[in-house]
Coordinates of C-alpha atoms in Angstrom, one line a residue:
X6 CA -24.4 -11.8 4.6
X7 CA -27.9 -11.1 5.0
X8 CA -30.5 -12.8 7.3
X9 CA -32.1 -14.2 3.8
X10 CA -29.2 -15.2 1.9
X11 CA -27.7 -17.3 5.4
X12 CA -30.9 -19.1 5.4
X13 CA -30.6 -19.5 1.2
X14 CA -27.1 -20.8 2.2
X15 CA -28.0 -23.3 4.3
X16 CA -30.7 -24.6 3.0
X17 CA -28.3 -25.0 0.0
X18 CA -25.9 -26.8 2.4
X19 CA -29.0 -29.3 3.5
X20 CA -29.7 -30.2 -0.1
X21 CA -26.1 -30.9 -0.5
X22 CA -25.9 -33.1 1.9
X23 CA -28.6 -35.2 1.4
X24 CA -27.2 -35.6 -2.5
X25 CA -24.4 -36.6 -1.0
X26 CA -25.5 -38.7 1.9
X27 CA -25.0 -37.0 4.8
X28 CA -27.3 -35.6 7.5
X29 CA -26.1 -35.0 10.9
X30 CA -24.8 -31.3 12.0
X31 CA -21.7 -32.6 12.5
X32 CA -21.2 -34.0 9.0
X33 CA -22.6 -30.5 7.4
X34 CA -19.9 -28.0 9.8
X35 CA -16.9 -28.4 7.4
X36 CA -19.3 -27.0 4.8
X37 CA -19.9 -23.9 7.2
X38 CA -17.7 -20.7 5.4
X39 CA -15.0 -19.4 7.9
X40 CA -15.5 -16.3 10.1
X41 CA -14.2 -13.0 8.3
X42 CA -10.8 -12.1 9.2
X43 CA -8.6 -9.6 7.8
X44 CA -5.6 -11.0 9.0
X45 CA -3.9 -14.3 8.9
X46 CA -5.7 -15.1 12.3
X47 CA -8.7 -14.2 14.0
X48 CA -9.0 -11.0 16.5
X49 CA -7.6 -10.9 19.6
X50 CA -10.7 -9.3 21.0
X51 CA -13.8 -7.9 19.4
X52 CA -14.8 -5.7 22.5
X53 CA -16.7 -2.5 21.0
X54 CA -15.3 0.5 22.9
X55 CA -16.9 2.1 26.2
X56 CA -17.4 6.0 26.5
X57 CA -14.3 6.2 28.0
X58 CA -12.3 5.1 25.2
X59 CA -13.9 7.6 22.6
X60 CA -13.3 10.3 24.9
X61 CA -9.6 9.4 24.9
X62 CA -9.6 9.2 21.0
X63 CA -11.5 12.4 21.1
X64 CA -8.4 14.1 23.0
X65 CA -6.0 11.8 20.8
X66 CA -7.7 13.6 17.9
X67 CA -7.4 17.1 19.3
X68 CA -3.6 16.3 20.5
X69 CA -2.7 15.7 16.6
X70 CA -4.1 18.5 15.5
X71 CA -2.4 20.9 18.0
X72 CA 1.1 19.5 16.0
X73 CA -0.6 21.0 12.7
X74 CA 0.0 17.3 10.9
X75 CA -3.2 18.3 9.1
X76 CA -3.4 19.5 5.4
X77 CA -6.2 22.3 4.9
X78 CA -8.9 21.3 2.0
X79 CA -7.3 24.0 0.0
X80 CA -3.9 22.1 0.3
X81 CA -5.2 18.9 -0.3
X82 CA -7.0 20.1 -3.2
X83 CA -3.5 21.5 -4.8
X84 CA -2.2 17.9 -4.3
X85 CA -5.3 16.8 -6.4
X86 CA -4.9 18.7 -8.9
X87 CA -0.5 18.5 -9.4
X88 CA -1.6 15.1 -9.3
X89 CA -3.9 15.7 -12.3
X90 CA -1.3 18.0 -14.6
X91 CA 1.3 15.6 -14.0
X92 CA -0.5 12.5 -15.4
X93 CA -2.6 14.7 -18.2
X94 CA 1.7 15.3 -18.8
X95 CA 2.9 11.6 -19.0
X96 CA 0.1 11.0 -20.6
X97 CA 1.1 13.6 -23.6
X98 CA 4.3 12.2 -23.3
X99 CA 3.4 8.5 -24.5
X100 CA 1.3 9.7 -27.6
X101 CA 4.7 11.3 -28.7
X102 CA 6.4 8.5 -27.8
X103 CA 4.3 6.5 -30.1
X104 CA 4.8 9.2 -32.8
X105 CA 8.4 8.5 -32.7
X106 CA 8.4 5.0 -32.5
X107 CA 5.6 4.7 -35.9
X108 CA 3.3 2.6 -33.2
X109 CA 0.0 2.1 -35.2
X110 CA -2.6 4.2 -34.6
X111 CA -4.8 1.5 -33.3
X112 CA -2.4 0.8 -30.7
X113 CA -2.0 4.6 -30.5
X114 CA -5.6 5.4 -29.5
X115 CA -5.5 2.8 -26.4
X116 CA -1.7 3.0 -24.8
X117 CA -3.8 4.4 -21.9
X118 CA -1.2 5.7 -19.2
X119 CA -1.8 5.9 -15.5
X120 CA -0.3 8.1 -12.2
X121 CA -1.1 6.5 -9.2
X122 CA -0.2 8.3 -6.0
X123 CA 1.2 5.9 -3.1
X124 CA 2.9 5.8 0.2
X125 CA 1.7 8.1 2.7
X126 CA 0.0 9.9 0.7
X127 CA -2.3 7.2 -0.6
X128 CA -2.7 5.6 2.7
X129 CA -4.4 9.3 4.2
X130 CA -1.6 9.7 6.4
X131 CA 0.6 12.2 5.0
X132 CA 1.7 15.4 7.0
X133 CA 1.9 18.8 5.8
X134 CA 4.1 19.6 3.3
X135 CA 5.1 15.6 2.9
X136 CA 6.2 14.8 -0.5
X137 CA 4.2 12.2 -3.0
X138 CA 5.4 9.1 -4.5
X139 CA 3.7 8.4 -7.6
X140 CA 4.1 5.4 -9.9
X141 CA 4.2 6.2 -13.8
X142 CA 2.5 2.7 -15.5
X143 CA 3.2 2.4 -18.8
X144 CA 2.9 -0.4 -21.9
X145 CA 5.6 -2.7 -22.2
X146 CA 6.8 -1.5 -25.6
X147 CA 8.5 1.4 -24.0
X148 CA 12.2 1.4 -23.2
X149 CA 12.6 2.1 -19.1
X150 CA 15.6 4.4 -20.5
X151 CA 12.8 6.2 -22.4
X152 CA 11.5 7.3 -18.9
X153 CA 14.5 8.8 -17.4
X154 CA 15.4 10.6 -20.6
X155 CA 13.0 11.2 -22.6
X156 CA 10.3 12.0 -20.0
X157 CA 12.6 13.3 -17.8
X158 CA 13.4 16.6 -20.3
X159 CA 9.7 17.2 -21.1
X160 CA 8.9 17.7 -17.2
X161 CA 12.1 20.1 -17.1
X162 CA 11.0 22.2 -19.3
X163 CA 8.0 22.8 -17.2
X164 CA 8.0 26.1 -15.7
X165 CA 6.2 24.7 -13.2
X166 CA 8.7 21.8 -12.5
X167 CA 11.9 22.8 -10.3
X168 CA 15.0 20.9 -8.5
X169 CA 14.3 18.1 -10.7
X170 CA 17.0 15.4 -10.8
X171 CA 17.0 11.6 -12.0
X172 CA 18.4 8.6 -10.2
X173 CA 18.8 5.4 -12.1
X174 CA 21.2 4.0 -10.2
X175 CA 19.4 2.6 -6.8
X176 CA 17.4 0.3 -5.9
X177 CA 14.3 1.5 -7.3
X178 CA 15.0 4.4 -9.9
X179 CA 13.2 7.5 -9.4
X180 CA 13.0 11.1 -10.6
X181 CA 12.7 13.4 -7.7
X182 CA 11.1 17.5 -8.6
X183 CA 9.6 19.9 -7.2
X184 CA 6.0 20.8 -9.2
X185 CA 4.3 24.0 -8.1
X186 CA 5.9 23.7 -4.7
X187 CA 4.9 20.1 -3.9
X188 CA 8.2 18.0 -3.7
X189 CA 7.0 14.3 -6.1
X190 CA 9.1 11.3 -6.5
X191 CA 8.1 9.6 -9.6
X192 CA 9.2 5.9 -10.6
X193 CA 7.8 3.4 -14.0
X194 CA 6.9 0.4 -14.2
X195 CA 5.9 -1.3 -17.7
X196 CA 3.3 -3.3 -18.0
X197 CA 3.8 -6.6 -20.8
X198 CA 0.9 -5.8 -22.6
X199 CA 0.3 -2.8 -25.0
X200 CA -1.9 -0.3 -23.4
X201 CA -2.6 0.5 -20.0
X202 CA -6.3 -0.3 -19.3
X203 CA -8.7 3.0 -17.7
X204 CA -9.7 0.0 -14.7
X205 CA -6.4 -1.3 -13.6
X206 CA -6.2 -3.5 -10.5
X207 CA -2.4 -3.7 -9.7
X208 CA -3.3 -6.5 -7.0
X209 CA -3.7 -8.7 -9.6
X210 CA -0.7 -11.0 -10.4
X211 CA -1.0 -11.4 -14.2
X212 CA 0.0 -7.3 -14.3
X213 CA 3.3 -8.7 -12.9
X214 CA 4.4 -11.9 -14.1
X215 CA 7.4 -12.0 -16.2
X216 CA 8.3 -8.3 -15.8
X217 CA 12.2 -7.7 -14.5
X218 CA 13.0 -6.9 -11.1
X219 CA 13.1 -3.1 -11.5
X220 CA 9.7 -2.9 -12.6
X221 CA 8.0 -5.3 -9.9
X222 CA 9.6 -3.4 -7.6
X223 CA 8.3 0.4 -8.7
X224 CA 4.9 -1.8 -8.9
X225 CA 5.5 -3.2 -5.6
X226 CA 4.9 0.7 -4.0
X227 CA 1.4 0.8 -5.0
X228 CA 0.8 -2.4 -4.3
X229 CA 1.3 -2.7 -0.8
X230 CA 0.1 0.6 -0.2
X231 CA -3.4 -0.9 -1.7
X232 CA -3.1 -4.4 0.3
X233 CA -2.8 -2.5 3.2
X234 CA -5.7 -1.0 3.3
X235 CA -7.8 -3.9 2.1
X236 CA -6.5 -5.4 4.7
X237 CA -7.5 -3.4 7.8
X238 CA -11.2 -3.6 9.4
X239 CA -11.6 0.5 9.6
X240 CA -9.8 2.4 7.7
X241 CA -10.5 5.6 9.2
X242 CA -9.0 4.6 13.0
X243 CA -6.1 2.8 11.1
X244 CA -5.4 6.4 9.6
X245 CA -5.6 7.8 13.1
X246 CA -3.4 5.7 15.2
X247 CA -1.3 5.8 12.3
X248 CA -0.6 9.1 12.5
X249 CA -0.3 8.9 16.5
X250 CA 2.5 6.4 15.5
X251 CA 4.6 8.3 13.3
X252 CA 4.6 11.6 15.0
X253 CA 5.7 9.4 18.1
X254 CA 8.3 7.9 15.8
X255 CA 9.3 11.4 14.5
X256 CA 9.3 13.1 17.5
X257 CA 11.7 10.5 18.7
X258 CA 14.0 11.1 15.6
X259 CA 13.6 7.1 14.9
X260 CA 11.3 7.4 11.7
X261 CA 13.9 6.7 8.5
X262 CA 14.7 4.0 7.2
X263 CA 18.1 5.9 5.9
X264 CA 19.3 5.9 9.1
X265 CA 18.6 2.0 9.5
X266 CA 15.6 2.5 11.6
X267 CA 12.0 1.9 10.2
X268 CA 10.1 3.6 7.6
X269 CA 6.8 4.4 6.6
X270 CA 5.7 1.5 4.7
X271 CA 7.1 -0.6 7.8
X272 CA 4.8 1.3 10.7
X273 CA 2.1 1.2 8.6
X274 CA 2.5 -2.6 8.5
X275 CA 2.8 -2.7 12.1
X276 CA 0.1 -0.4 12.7
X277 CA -2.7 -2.2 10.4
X278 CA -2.2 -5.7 12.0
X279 CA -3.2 -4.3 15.2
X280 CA -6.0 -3.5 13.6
X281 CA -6.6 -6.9 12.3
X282 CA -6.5 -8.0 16.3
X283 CA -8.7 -5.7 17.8
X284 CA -10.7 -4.5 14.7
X285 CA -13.5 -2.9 16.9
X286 CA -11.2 -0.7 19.2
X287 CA -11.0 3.4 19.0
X288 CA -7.6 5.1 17.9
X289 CA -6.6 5.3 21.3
X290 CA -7.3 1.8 22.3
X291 CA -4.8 0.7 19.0
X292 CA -2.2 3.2 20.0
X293 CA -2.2 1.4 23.3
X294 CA -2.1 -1.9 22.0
X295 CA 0.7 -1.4 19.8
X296 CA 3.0 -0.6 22.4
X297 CA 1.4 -3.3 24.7
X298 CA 2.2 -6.0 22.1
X299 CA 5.2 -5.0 20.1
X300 CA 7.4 -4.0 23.5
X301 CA 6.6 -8.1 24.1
X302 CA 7.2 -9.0 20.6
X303 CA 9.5 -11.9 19.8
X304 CA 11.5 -11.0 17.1
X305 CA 12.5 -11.7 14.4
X306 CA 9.0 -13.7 14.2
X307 CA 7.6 -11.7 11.2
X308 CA 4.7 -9.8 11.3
X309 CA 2.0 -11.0 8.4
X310 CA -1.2 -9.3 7.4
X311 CA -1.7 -12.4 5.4
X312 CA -0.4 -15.9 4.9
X313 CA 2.5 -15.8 2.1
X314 CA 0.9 -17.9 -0.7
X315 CA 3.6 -16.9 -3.7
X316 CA 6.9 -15.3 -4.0
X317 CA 7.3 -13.5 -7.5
X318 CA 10.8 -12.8 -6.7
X319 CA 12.7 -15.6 -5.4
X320 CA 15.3 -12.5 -3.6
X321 CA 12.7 -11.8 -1.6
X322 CA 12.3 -12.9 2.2
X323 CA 9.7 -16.0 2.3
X324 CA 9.5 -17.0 6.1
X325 CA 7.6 -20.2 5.0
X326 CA 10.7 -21.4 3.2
X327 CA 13.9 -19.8 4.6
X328 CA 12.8 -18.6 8.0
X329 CA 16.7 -18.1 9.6
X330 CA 17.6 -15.5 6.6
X331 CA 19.9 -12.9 8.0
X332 CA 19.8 -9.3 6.7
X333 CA 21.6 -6.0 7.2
X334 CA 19.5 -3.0 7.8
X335 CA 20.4 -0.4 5.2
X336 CA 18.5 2.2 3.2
X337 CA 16.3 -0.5 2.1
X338 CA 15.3 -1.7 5.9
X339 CA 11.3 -0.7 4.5
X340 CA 12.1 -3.9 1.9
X341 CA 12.8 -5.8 4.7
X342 CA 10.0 -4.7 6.8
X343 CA 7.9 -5.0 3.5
X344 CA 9.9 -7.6 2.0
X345 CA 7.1 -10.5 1.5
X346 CA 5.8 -7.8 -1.3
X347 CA 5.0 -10.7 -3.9
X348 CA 1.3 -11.0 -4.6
X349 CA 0.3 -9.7 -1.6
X350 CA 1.8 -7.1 1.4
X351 CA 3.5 -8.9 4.4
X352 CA 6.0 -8.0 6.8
X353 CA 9.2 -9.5 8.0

């Protein structure tokens, strides 16, 4: 807020309160709006770093890019562009389908279609030659069978497209292929409307009311992947010690989730509430507070970039209303880690 519009705002407040009868400080403080936050509290500390700490994030820097877990702009831009062919693709793929199913032509001309890219990749934080999840939106007048079948056989016969396989039968279905050497995992999730609008903000609930389990979670991957970084102070340091993090992780063979240990949606979690705390500190600083406060942590107390307001799924983890649940860590331990994934991203 600017120096103009605070003194706007409270001269607003004063004229409020003497409408309402009031005209001490004290009686005007409740109307005071609350300190930003991007967490569910405030910051631990909002020290701004010393010279020292940038020259540690300077050799931090130079350390991660001695392990080559950098993409050059030439391989980022082949991402871009596989990215691009692949939705120009499903796009093709849902005029035909409205061909077949005699949809009117006015419904035709809008079905829309999106590709959104998620997960590591969307976060900035992917390493080279990482794969991409992508989430395939569609209208909800399409058959999810549709998807795996239909869609499936138009992308194999893709010269481009190799190694492609589907797999309906998991937790959240996916076709896995390999497009112009760039491995993609590619779920759907219908929207119950009939066209996919060109501005589409997933964050917002009424794209996911009433849909079935399946779709809410393929929705689910973009979504926290988006919370997450609305929800932490600077992104660019996030993306930093985030990467500090996972090549930790990886070195230490305890990144995968597979193997019941924690995944990438569940460091990135971790990572971006320490940013919450100490939103002013360096790359280095966060790496060293991570360690500092989850080696103390008191688990299972889970770990919230915001307060849980909704549950859209009552199978899902709510620590507000059943905060003794007991879980077994499986191939879905970044559910659990990302489990409050209703209307907004939280951790448990």
């Amino acid at each position: 807020m600017s120096k103009s519009s605070d003194t706007d705002y409270h001269t607003l407040v004063q004229t409020l309160l003497l409408l309402v009868g009031l005209h001490s400080k004290q009686d005007y403080m409740f109307l005071t709006p609350p300190p930003k936050w991007f967490g569910p509290t405030g910051p631990i500390s909002e020290d701004f770093p010393e010279e020292e700490d940038l020259i540690l994030t300077r050799k931090l820097t130079e350390t991660l890019q001695s392990y080559d877990v950098y993409e050059s702009k030439q391989e980022l831009q082949h991402r871009e562009t596989v990215l691009k062919k692949l939705e120009t693709l499903y796009k093709e793929w849902l005029q035909e389908m409205c061909d077949q199913m005699n949809v009117p032509e006015v419904v035709k001309a809008k079905v829309g279609g999106k590709v959104l890219p998620f997960g590591s990749y969307h976060l900035g934080v992917h390493s080279k030659g990482a794969d991409i999840d992508a989430l395939c939106v569609g209208p909800g007048f399409l058959d999810r069978k549709d998807f795996f079948t239909s869609f499936f056989e138009k992308l194999k016969a893709q010269k481009e497209v190799k190694d492609i396989r589907a797999i309906e039968e998991t937790y959240v279905p996916v076709i896995k292929l390999t497009y112009e050497g760039i491995e993609i995992d590619l779920v759907f999730g219908r929207l119950a409307q009939k066209s996919v609008p060109e501005k589409l903000n997933l964050l917002d609930d009424k794209y996911v009311l009433g849909l079935d389990k399946r779709c809410i979670r393929s929705l689910n991957g973009y979504r926290v992947t988006e919370e997450i970084l609305q929800h932490v102070p600077n992104v660019h340091n996030f993306r930093i010690a985030l990467r500090v993090i996972k090549l930790w992780a990886k070195q230490r063979n305890i990144y995968s989730n597979s193997l019941g240990f924690l995944g990438g949606v569940s460091w990135a979690i971790m990572v971006a509430r320490i940013c919450q705390v100490y939103p002013n500190a360096t790359p280095a600083t966060l790496v060293i507070k991570f360690f500092k406060v989850y080696s103390t942590w008191i688990w299972p107390v889970p770990i919230q970039l915001h307060r849980v307001k909704n549950c859209l799924d009552r199978n899902i983890w709510n620590p507000n209303v059943r905060p003794q649940q007991d879980f077994s860590f499986s191939a879905e331990s970044d559910q659990l880690v990302n489990c409050q994934v209703c209307s907004e991203a939280r951790v448990g």
